[in-house]
Tab-separated table of C-alpha atoms in Angstrom:
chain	number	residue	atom	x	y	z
A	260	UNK	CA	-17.341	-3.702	14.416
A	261	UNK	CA	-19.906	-0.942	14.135
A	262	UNK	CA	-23.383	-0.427	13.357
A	263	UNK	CA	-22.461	0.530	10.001
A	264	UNK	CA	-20.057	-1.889	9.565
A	265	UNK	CA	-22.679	-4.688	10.254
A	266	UNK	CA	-25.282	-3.213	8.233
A	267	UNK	CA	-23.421	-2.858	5.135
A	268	UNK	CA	-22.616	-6.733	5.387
A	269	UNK	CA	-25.440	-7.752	5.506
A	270	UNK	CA	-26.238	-5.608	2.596
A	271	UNK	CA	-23.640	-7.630	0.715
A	272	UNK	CA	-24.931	-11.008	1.169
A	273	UNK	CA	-26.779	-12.942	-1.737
A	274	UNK	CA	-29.462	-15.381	-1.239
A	275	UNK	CA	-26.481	-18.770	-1.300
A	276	UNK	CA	-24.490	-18.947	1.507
A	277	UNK	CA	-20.603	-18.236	0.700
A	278	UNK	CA	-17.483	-17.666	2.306
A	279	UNK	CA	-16.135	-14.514	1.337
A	280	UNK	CA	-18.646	-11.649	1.711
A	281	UNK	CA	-16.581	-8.830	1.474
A	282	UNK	CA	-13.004	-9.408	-0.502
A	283	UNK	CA	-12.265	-5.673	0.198
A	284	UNK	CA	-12.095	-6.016	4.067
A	285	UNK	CA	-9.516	-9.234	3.812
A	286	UNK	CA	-7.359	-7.417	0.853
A	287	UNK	CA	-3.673	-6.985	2.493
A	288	UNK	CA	-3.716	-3.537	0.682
A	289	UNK	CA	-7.012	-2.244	2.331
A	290	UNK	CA	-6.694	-0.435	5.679
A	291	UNK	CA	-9.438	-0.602	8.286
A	292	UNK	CA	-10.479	2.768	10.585
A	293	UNK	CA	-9.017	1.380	13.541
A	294	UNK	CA	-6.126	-0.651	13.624
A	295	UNK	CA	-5.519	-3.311	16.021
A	296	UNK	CA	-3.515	-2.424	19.461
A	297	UNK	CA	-1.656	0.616	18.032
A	298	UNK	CA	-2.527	2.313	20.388
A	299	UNK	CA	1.149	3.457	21.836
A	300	UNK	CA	2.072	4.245	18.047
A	301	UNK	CA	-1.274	6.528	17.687
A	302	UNK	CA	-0.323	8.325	21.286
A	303	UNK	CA	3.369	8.559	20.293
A	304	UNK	CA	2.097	10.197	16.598
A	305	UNK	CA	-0.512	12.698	18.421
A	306	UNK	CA	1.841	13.503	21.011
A	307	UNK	CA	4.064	14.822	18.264
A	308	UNK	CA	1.431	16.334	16.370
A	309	UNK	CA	-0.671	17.920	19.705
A	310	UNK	CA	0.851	21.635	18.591
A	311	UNK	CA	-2.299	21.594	15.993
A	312	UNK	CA	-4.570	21.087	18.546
A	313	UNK	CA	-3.533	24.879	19.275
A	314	UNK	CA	-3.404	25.941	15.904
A	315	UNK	CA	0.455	25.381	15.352
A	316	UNK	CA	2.042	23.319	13.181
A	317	UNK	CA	4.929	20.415	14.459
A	318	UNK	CA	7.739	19.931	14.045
A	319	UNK	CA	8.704	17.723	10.472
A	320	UNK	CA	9.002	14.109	11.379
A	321	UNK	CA	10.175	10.219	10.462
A	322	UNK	CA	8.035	7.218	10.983
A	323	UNK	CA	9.599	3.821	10.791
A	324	UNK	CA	9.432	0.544	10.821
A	325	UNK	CA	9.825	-2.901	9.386
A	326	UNK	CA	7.601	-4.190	6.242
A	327	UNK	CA	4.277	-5.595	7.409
A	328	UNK	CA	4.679	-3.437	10.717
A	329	UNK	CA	1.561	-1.314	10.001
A	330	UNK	CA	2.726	2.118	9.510
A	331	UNK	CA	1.189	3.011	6.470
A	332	UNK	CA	-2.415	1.474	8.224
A	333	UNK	CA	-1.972	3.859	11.627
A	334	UNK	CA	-0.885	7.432	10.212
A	335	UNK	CA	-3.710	6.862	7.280
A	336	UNK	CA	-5.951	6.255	9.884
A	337	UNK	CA	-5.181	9.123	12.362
A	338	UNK	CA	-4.915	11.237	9.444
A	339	UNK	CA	-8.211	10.372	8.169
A	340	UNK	CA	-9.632	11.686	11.451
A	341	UNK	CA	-8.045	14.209	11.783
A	342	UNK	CA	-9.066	15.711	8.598
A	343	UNK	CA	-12.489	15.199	9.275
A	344	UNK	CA	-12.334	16.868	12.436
A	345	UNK	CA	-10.656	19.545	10.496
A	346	UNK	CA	-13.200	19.946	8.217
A	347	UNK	CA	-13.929	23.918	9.228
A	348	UNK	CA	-10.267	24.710	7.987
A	349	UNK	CA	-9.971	22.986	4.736
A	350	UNK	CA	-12.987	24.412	3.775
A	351	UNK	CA	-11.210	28.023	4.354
A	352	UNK	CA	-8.368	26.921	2.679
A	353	UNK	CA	-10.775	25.871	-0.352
A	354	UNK	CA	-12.204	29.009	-0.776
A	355	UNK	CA	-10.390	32.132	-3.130
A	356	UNK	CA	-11.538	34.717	-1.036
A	357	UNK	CA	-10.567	33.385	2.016
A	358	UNK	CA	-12.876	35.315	4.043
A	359	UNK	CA	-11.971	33.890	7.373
A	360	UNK	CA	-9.177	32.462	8.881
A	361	UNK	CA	-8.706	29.275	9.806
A	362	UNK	CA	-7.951	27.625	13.483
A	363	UNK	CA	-5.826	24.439	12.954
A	364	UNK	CA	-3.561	23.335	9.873
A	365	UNK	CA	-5.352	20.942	7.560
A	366	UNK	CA	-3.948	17.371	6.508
A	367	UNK	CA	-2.506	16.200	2.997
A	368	UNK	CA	-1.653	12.761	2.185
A	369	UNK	CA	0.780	11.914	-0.276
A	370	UNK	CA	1.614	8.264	-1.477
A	371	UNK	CA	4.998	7.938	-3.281
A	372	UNK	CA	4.430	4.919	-5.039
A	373	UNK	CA	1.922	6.391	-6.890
A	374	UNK	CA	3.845	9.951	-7.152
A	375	UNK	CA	7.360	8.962	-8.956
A	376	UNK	CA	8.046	12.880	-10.465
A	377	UNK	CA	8.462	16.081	-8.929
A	378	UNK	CA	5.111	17.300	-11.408
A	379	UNK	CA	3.101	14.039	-9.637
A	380	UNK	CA	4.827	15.420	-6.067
A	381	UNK	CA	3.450	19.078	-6.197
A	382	UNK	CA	0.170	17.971	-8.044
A	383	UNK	CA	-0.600	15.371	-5.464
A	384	UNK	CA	-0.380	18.018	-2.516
A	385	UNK	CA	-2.131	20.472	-4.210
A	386	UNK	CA	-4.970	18.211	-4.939
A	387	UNK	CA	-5.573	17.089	-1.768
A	388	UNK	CA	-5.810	20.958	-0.539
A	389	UNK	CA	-8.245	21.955	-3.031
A	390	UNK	CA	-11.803	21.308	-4.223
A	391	UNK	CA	-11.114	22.673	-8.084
A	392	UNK	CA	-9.477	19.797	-9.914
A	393	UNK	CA	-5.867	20.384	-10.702
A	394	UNK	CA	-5.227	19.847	-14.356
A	395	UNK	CA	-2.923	16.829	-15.450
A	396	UNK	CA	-1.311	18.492	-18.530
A	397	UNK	CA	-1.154	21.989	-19.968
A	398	UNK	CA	0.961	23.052	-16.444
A	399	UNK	CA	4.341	23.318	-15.733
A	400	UNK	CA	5.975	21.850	-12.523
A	401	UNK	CA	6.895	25.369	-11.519
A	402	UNK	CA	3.826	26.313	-12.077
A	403	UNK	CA	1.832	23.684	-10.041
A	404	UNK	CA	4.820	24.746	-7.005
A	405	UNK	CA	3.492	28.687	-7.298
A	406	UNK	CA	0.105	28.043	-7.054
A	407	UNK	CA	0.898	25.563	-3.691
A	408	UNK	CA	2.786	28.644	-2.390
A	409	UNK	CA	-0.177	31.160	-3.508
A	410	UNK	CA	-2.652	29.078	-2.047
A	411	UNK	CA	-0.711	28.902	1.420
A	412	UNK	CA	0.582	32.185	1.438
A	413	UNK	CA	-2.117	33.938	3.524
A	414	UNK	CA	-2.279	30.867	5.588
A	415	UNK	CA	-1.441	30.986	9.303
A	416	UNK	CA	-1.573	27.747	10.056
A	417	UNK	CA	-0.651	25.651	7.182
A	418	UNK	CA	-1.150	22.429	6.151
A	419	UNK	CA	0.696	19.274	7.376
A	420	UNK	CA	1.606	16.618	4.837
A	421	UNK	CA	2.031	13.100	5.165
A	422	UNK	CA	4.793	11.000	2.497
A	423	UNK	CA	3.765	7.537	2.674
A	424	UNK	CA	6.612	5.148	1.200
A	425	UNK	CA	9.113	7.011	0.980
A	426	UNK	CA	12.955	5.732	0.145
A	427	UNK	CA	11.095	2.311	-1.543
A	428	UNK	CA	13.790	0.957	-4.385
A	429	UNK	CA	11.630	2.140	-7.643
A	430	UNK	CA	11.142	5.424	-5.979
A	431	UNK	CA	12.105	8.571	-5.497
A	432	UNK	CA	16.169	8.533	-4.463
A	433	UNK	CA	17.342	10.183	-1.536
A	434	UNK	CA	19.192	13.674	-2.697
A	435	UNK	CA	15.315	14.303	-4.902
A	436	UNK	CA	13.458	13.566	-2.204
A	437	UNK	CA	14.795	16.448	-0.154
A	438	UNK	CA	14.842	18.593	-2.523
A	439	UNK	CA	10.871	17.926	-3.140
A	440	UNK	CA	10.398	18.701	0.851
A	441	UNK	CA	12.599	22.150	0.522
A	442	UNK	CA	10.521	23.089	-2.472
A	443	UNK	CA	7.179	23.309	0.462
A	444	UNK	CA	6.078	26.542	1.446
A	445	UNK	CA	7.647	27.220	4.478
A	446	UNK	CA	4.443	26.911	6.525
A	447	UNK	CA	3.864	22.961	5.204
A	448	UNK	CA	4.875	20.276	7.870
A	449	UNK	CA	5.686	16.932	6.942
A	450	UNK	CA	5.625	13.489	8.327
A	451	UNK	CA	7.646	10.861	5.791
A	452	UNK	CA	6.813	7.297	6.648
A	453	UNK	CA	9.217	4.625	5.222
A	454	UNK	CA	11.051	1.211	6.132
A	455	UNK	CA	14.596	2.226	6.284
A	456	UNK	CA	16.532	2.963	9.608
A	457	UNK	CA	16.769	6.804	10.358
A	458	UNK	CA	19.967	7.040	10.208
A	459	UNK	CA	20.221	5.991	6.728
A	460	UNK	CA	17.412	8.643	5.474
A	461	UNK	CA	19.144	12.061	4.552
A	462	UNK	CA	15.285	13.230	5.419
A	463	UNK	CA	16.251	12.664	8.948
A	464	UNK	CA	18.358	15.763	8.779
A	465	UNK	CA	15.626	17.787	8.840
A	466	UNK	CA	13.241	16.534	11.890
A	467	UNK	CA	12.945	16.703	14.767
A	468	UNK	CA	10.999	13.540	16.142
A	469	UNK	CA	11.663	10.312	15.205
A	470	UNK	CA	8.704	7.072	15.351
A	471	UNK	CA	9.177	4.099	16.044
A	472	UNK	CA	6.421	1.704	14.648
A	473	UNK	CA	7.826	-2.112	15.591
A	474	UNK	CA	6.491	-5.490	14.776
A	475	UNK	CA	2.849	-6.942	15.583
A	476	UNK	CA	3.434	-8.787	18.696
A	477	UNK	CA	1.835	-12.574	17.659
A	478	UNK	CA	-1.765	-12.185	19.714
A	479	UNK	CA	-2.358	-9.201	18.295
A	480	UNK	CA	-1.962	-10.353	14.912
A	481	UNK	CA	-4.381	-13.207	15.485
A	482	UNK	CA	-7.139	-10.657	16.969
A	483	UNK	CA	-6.522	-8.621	13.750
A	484	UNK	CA	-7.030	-11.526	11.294
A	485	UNK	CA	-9.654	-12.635	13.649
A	486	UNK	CA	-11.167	-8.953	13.222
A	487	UNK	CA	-10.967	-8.754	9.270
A	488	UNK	CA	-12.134	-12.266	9.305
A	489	UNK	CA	-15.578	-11.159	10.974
A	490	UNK	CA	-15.853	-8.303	8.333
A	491	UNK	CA	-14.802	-10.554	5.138
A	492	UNK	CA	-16.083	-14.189	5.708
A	493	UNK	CA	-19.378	-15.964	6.489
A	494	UNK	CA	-19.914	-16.722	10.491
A	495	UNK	CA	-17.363	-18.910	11.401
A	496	UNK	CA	-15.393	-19.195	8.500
A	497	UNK	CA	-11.923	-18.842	10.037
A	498	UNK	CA	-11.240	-20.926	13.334
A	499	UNK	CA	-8.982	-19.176	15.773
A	500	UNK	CA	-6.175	-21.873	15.611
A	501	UNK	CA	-6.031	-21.523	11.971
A	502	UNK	CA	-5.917	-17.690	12.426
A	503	UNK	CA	-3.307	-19.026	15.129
A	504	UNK	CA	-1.215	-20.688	12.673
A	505	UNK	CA	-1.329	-18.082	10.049
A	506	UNK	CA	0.048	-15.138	12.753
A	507	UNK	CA	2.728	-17.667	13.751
A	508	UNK	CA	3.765	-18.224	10.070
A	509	UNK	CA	3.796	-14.412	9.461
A	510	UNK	CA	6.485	-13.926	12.187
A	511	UNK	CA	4.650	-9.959	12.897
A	512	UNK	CA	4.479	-9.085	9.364
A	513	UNK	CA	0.774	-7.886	8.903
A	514	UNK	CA	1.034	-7.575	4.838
A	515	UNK	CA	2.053	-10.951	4.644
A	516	UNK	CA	-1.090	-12.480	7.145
A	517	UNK	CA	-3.461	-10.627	5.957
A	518	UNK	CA	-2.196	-12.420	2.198
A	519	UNK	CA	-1.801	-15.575	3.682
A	520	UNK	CA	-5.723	-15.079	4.695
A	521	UNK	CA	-6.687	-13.859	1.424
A	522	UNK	CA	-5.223	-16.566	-0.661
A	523	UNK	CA	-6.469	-19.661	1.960
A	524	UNK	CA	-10.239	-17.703	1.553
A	525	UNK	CA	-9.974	-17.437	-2.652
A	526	UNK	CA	-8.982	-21.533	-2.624
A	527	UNK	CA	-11.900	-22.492	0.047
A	528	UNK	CA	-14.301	-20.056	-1.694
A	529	UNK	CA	-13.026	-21.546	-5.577
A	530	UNK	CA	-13.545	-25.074	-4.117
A	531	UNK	CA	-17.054	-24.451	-2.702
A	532	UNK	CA	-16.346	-24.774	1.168
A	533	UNK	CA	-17.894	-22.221	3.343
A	534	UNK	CA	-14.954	-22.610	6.031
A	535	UNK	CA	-11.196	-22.260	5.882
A	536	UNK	CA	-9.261	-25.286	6.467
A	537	UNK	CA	-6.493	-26.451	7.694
A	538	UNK	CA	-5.529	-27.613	3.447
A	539	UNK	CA	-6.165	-23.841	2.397
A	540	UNK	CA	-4.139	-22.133	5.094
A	541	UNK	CA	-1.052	-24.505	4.418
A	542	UNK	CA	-1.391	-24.065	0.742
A	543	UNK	CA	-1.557	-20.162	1.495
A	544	UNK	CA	1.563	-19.705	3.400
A	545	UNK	CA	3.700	-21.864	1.068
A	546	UNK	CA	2.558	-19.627	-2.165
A	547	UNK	CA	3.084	-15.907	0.169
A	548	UNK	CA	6.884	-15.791	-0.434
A	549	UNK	CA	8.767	-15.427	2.646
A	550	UNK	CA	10.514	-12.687	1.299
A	551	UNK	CA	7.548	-10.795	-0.299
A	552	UNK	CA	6.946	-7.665	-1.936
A	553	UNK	CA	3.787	-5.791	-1.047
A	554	UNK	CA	1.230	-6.260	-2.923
A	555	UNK	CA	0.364	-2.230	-2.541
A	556	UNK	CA	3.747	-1.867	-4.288
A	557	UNK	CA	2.781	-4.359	-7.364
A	558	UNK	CA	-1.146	-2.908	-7.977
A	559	UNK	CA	0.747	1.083	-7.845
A	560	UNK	CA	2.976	-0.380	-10.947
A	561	UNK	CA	1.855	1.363	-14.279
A	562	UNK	CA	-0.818	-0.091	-16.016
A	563	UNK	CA	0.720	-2.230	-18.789
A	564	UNK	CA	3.367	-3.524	-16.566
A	565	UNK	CA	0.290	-4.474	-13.963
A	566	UNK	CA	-1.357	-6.193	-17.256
A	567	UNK	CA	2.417	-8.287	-18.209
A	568	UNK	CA	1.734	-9.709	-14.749
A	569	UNK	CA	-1.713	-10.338	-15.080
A	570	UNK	CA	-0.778	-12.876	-17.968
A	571	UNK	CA	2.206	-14.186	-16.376
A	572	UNK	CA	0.754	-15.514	-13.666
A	573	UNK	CA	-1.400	-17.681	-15.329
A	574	UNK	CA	1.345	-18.971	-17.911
A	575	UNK	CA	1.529	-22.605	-18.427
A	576	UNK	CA	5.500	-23.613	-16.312
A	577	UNK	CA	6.883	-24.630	-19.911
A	578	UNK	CA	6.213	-20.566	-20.791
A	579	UNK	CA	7.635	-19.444	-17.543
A	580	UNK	CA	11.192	-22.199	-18.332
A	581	UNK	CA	12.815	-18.672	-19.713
A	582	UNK	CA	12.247	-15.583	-19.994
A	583	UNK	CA	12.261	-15.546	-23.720
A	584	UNK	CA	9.733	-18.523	-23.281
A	585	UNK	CA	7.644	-15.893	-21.220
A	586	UNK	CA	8.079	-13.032	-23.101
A	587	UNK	CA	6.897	-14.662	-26.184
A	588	UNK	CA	3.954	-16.063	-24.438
A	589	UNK	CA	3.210	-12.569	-23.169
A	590	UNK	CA	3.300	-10.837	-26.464
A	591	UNK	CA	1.575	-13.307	-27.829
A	592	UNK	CA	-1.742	-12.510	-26.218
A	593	UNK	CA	-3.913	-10.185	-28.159
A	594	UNK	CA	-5.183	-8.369	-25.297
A	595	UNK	CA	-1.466	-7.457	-24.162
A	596	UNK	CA	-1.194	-5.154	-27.353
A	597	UNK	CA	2.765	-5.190	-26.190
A	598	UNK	CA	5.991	-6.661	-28.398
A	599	UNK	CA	7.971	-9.249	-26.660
A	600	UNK	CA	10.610	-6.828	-26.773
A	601	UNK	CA	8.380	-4.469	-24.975
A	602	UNK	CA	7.655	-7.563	-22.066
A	603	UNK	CA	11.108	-8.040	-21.693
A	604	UNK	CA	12.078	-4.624	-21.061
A	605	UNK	CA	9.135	-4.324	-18.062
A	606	UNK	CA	10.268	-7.691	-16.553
A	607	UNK	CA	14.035	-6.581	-16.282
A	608	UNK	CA	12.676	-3.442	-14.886
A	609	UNK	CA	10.323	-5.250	-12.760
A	610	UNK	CA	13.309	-7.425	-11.444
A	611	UNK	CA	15.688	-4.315	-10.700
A	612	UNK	CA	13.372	-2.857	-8.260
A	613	UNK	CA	12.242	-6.492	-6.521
A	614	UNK	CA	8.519	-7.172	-7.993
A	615	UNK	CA	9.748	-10.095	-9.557
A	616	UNK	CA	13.087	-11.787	-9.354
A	617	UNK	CA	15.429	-13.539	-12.031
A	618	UNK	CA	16.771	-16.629	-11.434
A	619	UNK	CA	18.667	-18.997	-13.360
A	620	UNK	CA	16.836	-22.310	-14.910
A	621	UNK	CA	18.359	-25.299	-14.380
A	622	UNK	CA	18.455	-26.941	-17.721
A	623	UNK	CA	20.705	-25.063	-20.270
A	624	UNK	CA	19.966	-23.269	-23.506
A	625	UNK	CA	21.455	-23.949	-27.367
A	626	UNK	CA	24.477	-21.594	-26.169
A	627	UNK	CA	25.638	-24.504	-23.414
A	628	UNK	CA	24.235	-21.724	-20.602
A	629	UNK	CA	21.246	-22.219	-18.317
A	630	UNK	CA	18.826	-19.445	-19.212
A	631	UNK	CA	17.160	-16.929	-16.510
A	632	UNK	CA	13.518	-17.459	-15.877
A	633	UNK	CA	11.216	-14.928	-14.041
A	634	UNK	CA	9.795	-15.815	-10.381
A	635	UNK	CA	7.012	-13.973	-8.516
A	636	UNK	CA	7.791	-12.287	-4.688
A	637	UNK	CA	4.301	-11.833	-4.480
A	638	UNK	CA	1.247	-14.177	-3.758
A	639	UNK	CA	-0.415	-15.117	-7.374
A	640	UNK	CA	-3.580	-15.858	-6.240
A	641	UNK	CA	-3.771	-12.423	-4.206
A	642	UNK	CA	-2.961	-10.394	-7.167
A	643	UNK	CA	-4.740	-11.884	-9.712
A	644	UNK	CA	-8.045	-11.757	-7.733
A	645	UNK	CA	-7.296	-8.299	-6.143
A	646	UNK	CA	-6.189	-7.133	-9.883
A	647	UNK	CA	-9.700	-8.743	-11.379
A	648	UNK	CA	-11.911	-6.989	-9.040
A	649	UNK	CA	-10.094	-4.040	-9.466
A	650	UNK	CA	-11.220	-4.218	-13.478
């Protein structure tokens, strides 16, 4: 940990000792500065990238790798640093005049889950290139594409752009997703990061390195909850054979760790103990679905679909026996401001691209057939406390 690091938790602490100082550094969907051993990754990403060192740009390129691997974690961290060291160019590229000329390409990141329309696509890299803020409405697509090629056009080095998420089941499909990329100026380098195998992303036509980002190997997964541990909870609040048992559980999947963590620290903190224990981490990893969604995927939903979840997850179960049970519960709530109709529609759509899943009940309706009922693929406890400090 740094000096800054340490300073700012102790900043955070109150007068009663607790366990969780710092919710934000044990959140599954919060990356830390330096992720733990990724070292090969980081070399394998700058040796692809070393052309900017010269003032070139690379080659486009494919990160993948499994859920939970840490891909999105290492390129948002390597990116970060390299934009600050690039600091000197973007502030070139900011300027109308563009008096002098710039020595390395800057760096644009680009998150697809929150960027679901060409408009969002091109207004997302345009942002991150310029100081101005880039208007929301009164602008065309095309228009928000000319300005990216304006800006660039006197560029000699260009910018390189990173795609987080792509090819994710609500997102943007495969044959739009190229198109987007072929709609860059021709001096914009990309690096998409995704889940899928390369040689099922069309992207992978156009590249010409491929990354490799594989599993946490189990030690290193316990010295990363270990690390986020030391940032998050009081002295000593996670033992290193609980941490032990949690990276075992996990089976390499980061996401699902680092929620297994978060969920054992909200029941210790909700019962008063100033330690994990051996109760909280087994009553963690049987709530963290083994086949989970990320939570990064559920808190990028829209906001009224993010507020139908809020409420179902604290339905009573004889609300959540059907989904017409649970939609009428939902609507039902004043602060929902949504007709059941309206609630059914987002869970079906929530269900189609895997936030929640529909399953059938096993007692049977009026009709003689058992109803479906809605089931979570995420951690409750995660997102409702990640979701309530987010308001």
């Amino acid at each position: 940990m740094d000096i800054d690091a340490r300073i700012k938790r102790r900043q955070r602490r109150t007068d009663g000792r607790r366990l969780v100082e710092d919710y934000e550094s044990l959140s599954p969907v919060a990356h830390v500065d330096e992720p733990s051993d990724r070292g090969p990754t980081l070399e394998r990403l700058l040796d692809h990238l070393d052309p900017v060192f010269d003032g070139n740009l690379p080659g486009n390129a494919y990160v993948s790798g499994p859920f939970g691997a840490g891909k999105s974690a290492v390129v948002t961290a390597l990116f970060s640093h390299l934009d600050t060291l690039s600091t000197e160019t973007r502030s070139i590229i900011h300027t109308s005049t563009r008096a002098a000329t710039p020595t390395s390409p800057a760096f644009a990141y680009v998150d697809l889950r929150e960027t679901t329309s060409e408009f969002a696509f091109y207004h997302a890299v345009l942002d991150a290139l310029v100081e101005e803020s880039v208007p929301d409405h009164g602008i065309s697509t095309a228009d928000l594409r000319e300005r990216l090629h304006d800006l660039l056009g006197g560029s000699r080095t260009g910018v390189v752009v990173v795609v987080d998420h792509v090819c994710e089941s609500e997102g943007t499909g495969d044959e739009q997703l190229v198109e987007l990329f072929a709609g860059l100026p021709s001096n914009v380098s990309w690096l998409a990061v995704g889940r899928r195998d390369p040689e099922d992303v069309p992207l992978t036509d156009y590249t010409a390195a491929e990354i490799r980002v594989d599993r946490y190997r189990r030690e290193t997964l316990v010295d990363l909850l270990m690390t986020r541990a030391s940032l998050g909870v009081a002295r000593q609040g996670l033992d290193h054979e609980l941490a032990r048992r949690i990276a075992e559980w996990a089976d390499g999947n980061a996401h699902d760790a680092m929620a297994a963590l978060f969920v054992a620290a909200v029941r210790a903190t909700e019962d008063g103990r100033t330690r994990l224990t051996e109760a909280d981490v087994t009553a963690a990893v049987e709530e963290v679905p083994r086949e989970s969604v990320s939570l990064g995927r559920v808190l990028a939903l829209p906001a009224n679909k993010q507020l139908v979840l809020r409420e179902l997850v604290d339905l009573d179960p004889e609300d959540r026996a059907s989904v017409t049970a649970t939609t009428e519960a939902i609507g039902a709530v004043p602060a929902v401001d949504l007709s059941p109709g309206t609630v059914k529609r987002y869970l079906y759509e929530m269900a189609e691209v895997g936030v929640v899943e529909r399953v059938q009940s096993e007692t049977t309706n009026e009709q003689g057939r058992p109803p479906s009922r809605v089931e979570l693929r995420f951690s409750p406890t995660a997102f409702r406390r990640l979701y309530d400090l987010r308001g």
